[in-house]
């Protein structure tokens, strides 16, 4: 009797590092940072620190479970095992749905960015080419996916490092000496020009910059030596993300008054233009195009693994639980990629109109995933105590930090209702949860 086909452990530590970094560093830093700065002013740095601290603790919770039991499907599997069948069903399908919407949004973004160079190129055509290429990459094997994502993420990170270095050059090569060259941090209304309310709203927007970092838990089932690679990836990645985000914001806030950042162009373009790089806009477009392709690549990967994990628990159709000879869930890839074809059609019929619609619905799902991880970790710890079992990568400050993270995430929902562009997602939340419950009850009925 032949051995059953299993997923291959082909992701090395450098792959995990870049997958986590690439998942959390997207187009928001390059294009969307101006709106975040407008809410908090120079205190946007504090917003990233607060949000980053919360995400660090949540990632340590996920990391403890992933090292103890490295499986594909990640927190959906843990939610089913330690919390219950409906939480596992909810978390898995919520995560999959979230990344389907993110996939569609990123495909839309690819079409928009390509029109910068080719104005007559239809958005749907660029989206379709990206879909075909990335699907093909994911079908071959996990090592190729890891390599592709490694280099895509490296381009984004290199751009951020260049931005910080060039910004510091501008600050220290000017006529003003320290600390006057950093005086924009406290002038123009002070460090908190819009008060604590503005900071709270800014934290709400900032949290969605960290969406995708939980992808590192999805990779656990295909990571080489997960006892070592997962802890290293989690511990190192969060500090690098904070360095990149906070470092970039610090340089931007010091270079210009906060109410002038991003008014003429993207902050990234502003820095390169001031240094004297004439092709600044082209460089930015290449970087954000890479960022969009990178996120789409990660979305197709994570969605196929989540469907595979759901199928192995009989929470998705059985045929999605089968692997190719190379250990790749090709059917999950085809299903996830095929559904994003809807985006190609939407871009054909409604070019330029769907990006914000997709993102406004998708963002709420990230907080649901983080809540599931936090509550599941509490259940996991209780089970470990009952069994007298010690874990290898213990999350700190449990259970107090779990309750603080839950309170923080509920607060995010409240502040989302105070931001017009995010309000729709909160109102749709009960509808989405009801649909998931109906789907779960239907599945239970079918199973008898």
Short mmCIF file of C-alpha atoms in Angstrom, two decimals, residues 108-406:
data_model
loop_
_atom_site.label_atom_id
_atom_site.label_comp_id
_atom_site.label_asym_id
_atom_site.label_seq_id
_atom_site.Cartn_x
_atom_site.Cartn_y
_atom_site.Cartn_z
CA UNK A 108 -7.68 45.58 -9.26
CA UNK A 109 -4.64 47.47 -7.99
CA UNK A 110 -2.41 45.68 -10.52
CA UNK A 111 -4.64 46.92 -13.32
CA UNK A 112 -4.52 50.49 -11.97
CA UNK A 113 -0.71 50.49 -11.61
CA UNK A 114 -0.14 49.08 -15.11
CA UNK A 115 -2.19 51.92 -16.58
CA UNK A 116 0.47 54.34 -15.28
CA UNK A 117 2.77 53.06 -18.05
CA UNK A 118 0.12 51.84 -20.48
CA UNK A 119 -2.93 54.12 -20.20
CA UNK A 120 -4.82 52.25 -22.92
CA UNK A 121 -4.33 48.81 -21.33
CA UNK A 122 -7.69 47.63 -19.89
CA UNK A 123 -7.63 46.95 -16.14
CA UNK A 124 -9.17 43.52 -16.64
CA UNK A 125 -6.41 42.44 -19.04
CA UNK A 126 -3.59 43.24 -16.61
CA UNK A 127 -5.53 41.54 -13.80
CA UNK A 128 -6.02 38.41 -15.90
CA UNK A 129 -2.32 38.13 -16.80
CA UNK A 130 -1.35 38.50 -13.13
CA UNK A 131 -3.90 35.85 -12.12
CA UNK A 132 -2.60 33.31 -14.66
CA UNK A 133 1.09 33.83 -13.83
CA UNK A 134 0.69 33.69 -10.04
CA UNK A 135 -1.60 30.68 -10.23
CA UNK A 136 1.03 28.87 -12.31
CA UNK A 137 3.75 29.70 -9.77
CA UNK A 138 1.67 28.30 -6.90
CA UNK A 139 0.81 25.10 -8.79
CA UNK A 140 4.41 23.91 -9.13
CA UNK A 141 5.61 23.48 -5.52
CA UNK A 142 5.85 25.35 -2.23
CA UNK A 143 9.58 26.04 -2.63
CA UNK A 144 8.95 28.03 -5.83
CA UNK A 145 6.20 30.00 -4.07
CA UNK A 146 8.63 30.73 -1.22
CA UNK A 147 11.35 31.90 -3.62
CA UNK A 148 8.95 34.08 -5.58
CA UNK A 149 7.59 35.69 -2.43
CA UNK A 150 11.11 36.12 -1.02
CA UNK A 151 12.20 38.29 -3.94
CA UNK A 152 8.92 40.20 -4.19
CA UNK A 153 9.09 41.08 -0.49
CA UNK A 154 12.78 41.97 -0.79
CA UNK A 155 11.94 44.62 -3.40
CA UNK A 156 9.40 46.24 -1.06
CA UNK A 157 11.76 46.16 1.91
CA UNK A 158 14.68 47.52 -0.12
CA UNK A 159 12.50 50.44 -1.21
CA UNK A 160 11.61 51.23 2.40
CA UNK A 161 15.26 51.05 3.51
CA UNK A 162 16.25 53.38 0.65
CA UNK A 163 13.49 55.78 1.66
CA UNK A 164 14.71 55.88 5.28
CA UNK A 165 18.38 56.26 4.30
CA UNK A 166 17.69 59.03 1.78
CA UNK A 167 15.38 60.78 4.24
CA UNK A 168 18.08 60.74 6.92
CA UNK A 169 20.55 62.09 4.36
CA UNK A 170 18.23 65.01 3.66
CA UNK A 171 17.81 65.68 7.39
CA UNK A 172 21.49 65.68 8.29
CA UNK A 173 22.88 67.28 5.13
CA UNK A 174 20.70 70.39 5.48
CA UNK A 175 21.71 73.68 7.11
CA UNK A 176 19.91 72.96 10.40
CA UNK A 177 21.71 71.06 13.15
CA UNK A 178 20.18 68.55 15.57
CA UNK A 179 17.60 68.89 17.13
CA UNK A 180 16.29 71.70 14.90
CA UNK A 181 16.38 69.43 11.84
CA UNK A 182 13.76 67.28 13.59
CA UNK A 183 11.66 70.21 14.82
CA UNK A 184 8.70 69.34 12.56
CA UNK A 185 7.97 66.53 15.04
CA UNK A 186 6.76 69.01 17.68
CA UNK A 187 5.91 72.17 15.74
CA UNK A 188 2.74 72.81 13.70
CA UNK A 189 0.32 72.01 16.50
CA UNK A 190 2.55 69.77 18.57
CA UNK A 191 3.17 66.02 18.58
CA UNK A 192 -0.59 65.36 19.00
CA UNK A 193 -2.16 68.08 16.81
CA UNK A 194 -5.56 66.33 16.72
CA UNK A 195 -5.48 65.12 20.32
CA UNK A 196 -5.98 61.62 21.67
CA UNK A 197 -9.12 61.15 19.57
CA UNK A 198 -7.10 61.64 16.41
CA UNK A 199 -4.52 59.14 17.69
CA UNK A 200 -7.26 56.57 18.42
CA UNK A 201 -8.70 56.94 14.91
CA UNK A 202 -5.21 56.62 13.48
CA UNK A 203 -4.56 53.39 15.40
CA UNK A 204 -7.77 52.01 13.88
CA UNK A 205 -6.51 52.67 10.35
CA UNK A 206 -2.99 51.52 11.18
CA UNK A 207 -4.17 48.09 12.36
CA UNK A 208 -5.07 47.12 8.86
CA UNK A 209 -1.48 47.67 7.79
CA UNK A 210 -0.67 44.61 9.90
CA UNK A 211 -3.30 42.45 8.22
CA UNK A 212 -1.61 39.42 6.67
CA UNK A 213 1.10 38.89 9.25
CA UNK A 214 -0.88 35.91 10.58
CA UNK A 215 0.02 34.17 7.31
CA UNK A 216 3.14 32.90 9.07
CA UNK A 217 0.89 30.53 11.02
CA UNK A 218 -0.54 29.14 7.77
CA UNK A 219 3.00 28.20 6.65
CA UNK A 220 3.62 26.01 9.72
CA UNK A 221 2.59 22.82 7.93
CA UNK A 222 5.23 23.37 5.24
CA UNK A 223 8.06 24.95 7.28
CA UNK A 224 11.37 23.14 7.67
CA UNK A 225 12.20 22.56 11.34
CA UNK A 226 9.16 24.48 12.68
CA UNK A 227 10.48 24.29 16.28
CA UNK A 228 13.18 26.79 15.30
CA UNK A 229 12.05 28.60 12.16
CA UNK A 230 8.62 29.73 13.42
CA UNK A 231 9.86 31.31 16.71
CA UNK A 232 12.71 33.04 14.87
CA UNK A 233 10.40 34.34 12.16
CA UNK A 234 7.82 35.69 14.62
CA UNK A 235 10.32 37.31 16.99
CA UNK A 236 12.42 38.90 14.25
CA UNK A 237 9.68 39.96 11.87
CA UNK A 238 7.69 42.07 14.30
CA UNK A 239 10.70 44.19 15.23
CA UNK A 240 11.61 44.70 11.60
CA UNK A 241 8.07 45.74 10.74
CA UNK A 242 8.06 48.24 13.59
CA UNK A 243 11.44 49.55 12.46
CA UNK A 244 10.23 49.97 8.89
CA UNK A 245 6.90 51.58 9.73
CA UNK A 246 8.02 53.72 12.65
CA UNK A 247 11.33 54.59 10.97
CA UNK A 248 9.59 55.66 7.77
CA UNK A 249 7.03 57.74 9.65
CA UNK A 250 9.74 59.40 11.80
CA UNK A 251 11.70 60.45 8.72
CA UNK A 252 8.59 61.76 6.94
CA UNK A 253 7.38 63.70 9.99
CA UNK A 254 10.81 65.28 10.49
CA UNK A 255 11.27 66.26 6.83
CA UNK A 256 7.95 68.08 6.35
CA UNK A 257 5.19 69.59 8.47
CA UNK A 258 2.68 66.77 9.03
CA UNK A 259 -0.10 68.66 7.21
CA UNK A 260 2.01 68.86 4.02
CA UNK A 261 3.01 65.21 3.74
CA UNK A 262 1.46 63.55 0.71
CA UNK A 263 -0.33 66.69 -0.47
CA UNK A 264 1.57 66.95 -3.75
CA UNK A 265 2.40 63.26 -4.29
CA UNK A 266 2.99 60.04 -2.44
CA UNK A 267 5.41 60.50 0.52
CA UNK A 268 7.70 58.00 -1.19
CA UNK A 269 7.80 60.10 -4.36
CA UNK A 270 8.42 63.24 -2.29
CA UNK A 271 11.61 61.85 -0.76
CA UNK A 272 13.04 60.56 -4.05
CA UNK A 273 12.15 63.80 -5.84
CA UNK A 274 13.87 65.90 -3.15
CA UNK A 275 17.02 63.79 -3.49
CA UNK A 276 16.97 64.50 -7.19
CA UNK A 277 15.82 61.18 -8.65
CA UNK A 278 13.85 62.15 -11.77
CA UNK A 279 12.27 58.72 -12.16
CA UNK A 280 10.76 58.78 -8.65
CA UNK A 281 7.19 58.20 -9.84
CA UNK A 282 8.30 55.25 -12.02
CA UNK A 283 10.23 53.71 -9.14
CA UNK A 284 7.23 54.04 -6.86
CA UNK A 285 4.90 52.51 -9.43
CA UNK A 286 7.22 49.53 -9.83
CA UNK A 287 7.40 49.05 -6.05
CA UNK A 288 3.65 49.25 -5.47
CA UNK A 289 3.02 46.96 -8.44
CA UNK A 290 5.41 44.46 -6.85
CA UNK A 291 3.63 44.91 -3.52
CA UNK A 292 0.24 44.15 -5.09
CA UNK A 293 1.54 41.06 -6.91
CA UNK A 294 3.23 39.89 -3.70
CA UNK A 295 0.03 40.16 -1.65
CA UNK A 296 -1.95 38.37 -4.36
CA UNK A 297 0.65 35.60 -4.41
CA UNK A 298 0.37 35.18 -0.62
CA UNK A 299 -3.43 35.28 -0.81
CA UNK A 300 -3.61 32.42 -3.34
CA UNK A 301 -1.14 30.41 -1.25
CA UNK A 302 -2.94 30.94 2.07
CA UNK A 303 -6.42 30.42 0.62
CA UNK A 304 -5.52 27.07 -0.92
CA UNK A 305 -3.97 25.87 2.36
CA UNK A 306 -6.97 27.07 4.36
CA UNK A 307 -9.36 25.20 2.04
CA UNK A 308 -7.19 22.10 2.36
CA UNK A 309 -7.26 22.40 6.15
CA UNK A 310 -11.05 22.86 6.15
CA UNK A 311 -11.50 19.84 3.87
CA UNK A 312 -9.42 17.59 6.14
CA UNK A 313 -11.85 18.50 8.96
CA UNK A 314 -14.87 17.85 6.69
CA UNK A 315 -15.76 21.55 6.77
CA UNK A 316 -15.21 22.02 3.03
CA UNK A 317 -15.94 19.70 0.07
CA UNK A 318 -13.88 16.50 0.22
CA UNK A 319 -12.21 16.99 -3.16
CA UNK A 320 -10.37 20.05 -1.78
CA UNK A 321 -8.51 17.81 0.68
CA UNK A 322 -6.45 16.05 -2.00
CA UNK A 323 -2.87 16.92 -2.93
CA UNK A 324 -0.89 16.65 -6.14
CA UNK A 325 2.11 14.34 -6.39
CA UNK A 326 4.29 17.27 -5.34
CA UNK A 327 2.26 17.80 -2.16
CA UNK A 328 0.45 20.91 -3.48
CA UNK A 329 -3.31 21.49 -2.89
CA UNK A 330 -3.88 22.27 -6.57
CA UNK A 331 -7.68 22.05 -6.34
CA UNK A 332 -7.75 24.68 -3.59
CA UNK A 333 -5.52 26.87 -5.76
CA UNK A 334 -7.82 26.51 -8.77
CA UNK A 335 -10.94 27.23 -6.71
CA UNK A 336 -9.44 30.29 -4.98
CA UNK A 337 -7.91 31.61 -8.19
CA UNK A 338 -11.07 30.85 -10.16
CA UNK A 339 -13.30 32.82 -7.81
CA UNK A 340 -11.01 35.84 -8.14
CA UNK A 341 -11.84 35.74 -11.86
CA UNK A 342 -14.98 37.58 -10.73
CA UNK A 343 -12.65 40.53 -10.16
CA UNK A 344 -11.54 40.41 -13.80
CA UNK A 345 -15.20 40.61 -14.86
CA UNK A 346 -15.92 43.45 -12.42
CA UNK A 347 -12.95 45.40 -13.78
CA UNK A 348 -14.28 44.85 -17.28
CA UNK A 349 -17.75 46.19 -16.48
CA UNK A 350 -16.86 48.72 -13.73
CA UNK A 351 -13.26 49.88 -14.28
CA UNK A 352 -11.92 52.11 -11.52
CA UNK A 353 -14.90 51.73 -9.16
CA UNK A 354 -14.52 48.54 -7.12
CA UNK A 355 -11.22 48.81 -5.22
CA UNK A 356 -12.57 50.63 -2.15
CA UNK A 357 -15.76 48.57 -2.13
CA UNK A 358 -13.72 45.37 -1.84
CA UNK A 359 -11.37 46.70 0.83
CA UNK A 360 -14.10 48.20 3.01
CA UNK A 361 -15.74 44.78 3.35
CA UNK A 362 -12.46 42.83 3.70
CA UNK A 363 -10.87 44.81 6.54
CA UNK A 364 -13.32 43.75 9.27
CA UNK A 365 -12.42 40.08 8.71
CA UNK A 366 -8.84 40.65 9.90
CA UNK A 367 -10.06 41.59 13.38
CA UNK A 368 -12.24 38.45 13.48
CA UNK A 369 -9.17 36.32 12.74
CA UNK A 370 -7.17 38.01 15.50
CA UNK A 371 -10.01 37.55 17.99
CA UNK A 372 -10.26 33.85 17.14
CA UNK A 373 -6.51 33.41 17.67
CA UNK A 374 -6.66 35.21 21.03
CA UNK A 375 -9.63 33.23 22.42
CA UNK A 376 -8.37 29.91 21.02
CA UNK A 377 -5.04 30.48 22.75
CA UNK A 378 -6.84 30.83 26.10
CA UNK A 379 -8.57 27.49 25.48
CA UNK A 380 -5.27 25.93 24.36
CA UNK A 381 -3.50 27.01 27.54
CA UNK A 382 -6.29 25.59 29.71
CA UNK A 383 -5.98 22.25 27.90
CA UNK A 384 -2.22 22.25 28.43
CA UNK A 385 -2.69 22.92 32.16
CA UNK A 386 -5.18 20.04 32.46
CA UNK A 387 -2.70 17.70 30.77
CA UNK A 388 0.30 19.05 32.72
CA UNK A 389 2.02 19.78 29.42
CA UNK A 390 4.66 22.48 28.83
CA UNK A 391 4.84 24.16 25.41
CA UNK A 392 8.07 24.99 23.57
CA UNK A 393 7.37 28.65 22.67
CA UNK A 394 5.26 30.18 25.41
CA UNK A 395 3.40 33.42 24.72
CA UNK A 396 4.10 36.02 27.45
CA UNK A 397 1.65 37.47 30.00
CA UNK A 398 -1.16 34.99 29.35
CA UNK A 399 -4.07 35.27 30.19
CA UNK A 400 -4.00 38.99 31.06
CA UNK A 401 -2.64 40.05 27.68
CA UNK A 402 -5.30 37.96 25.90
CA UNK A 403 -8.10 39.91 27.57
CA UNK A 404 -6.36 43.22 26.88
CA UNK A 405 -5.98 42.32 23.18
CA UNK A 406 -9.68 41.39 22.98
#
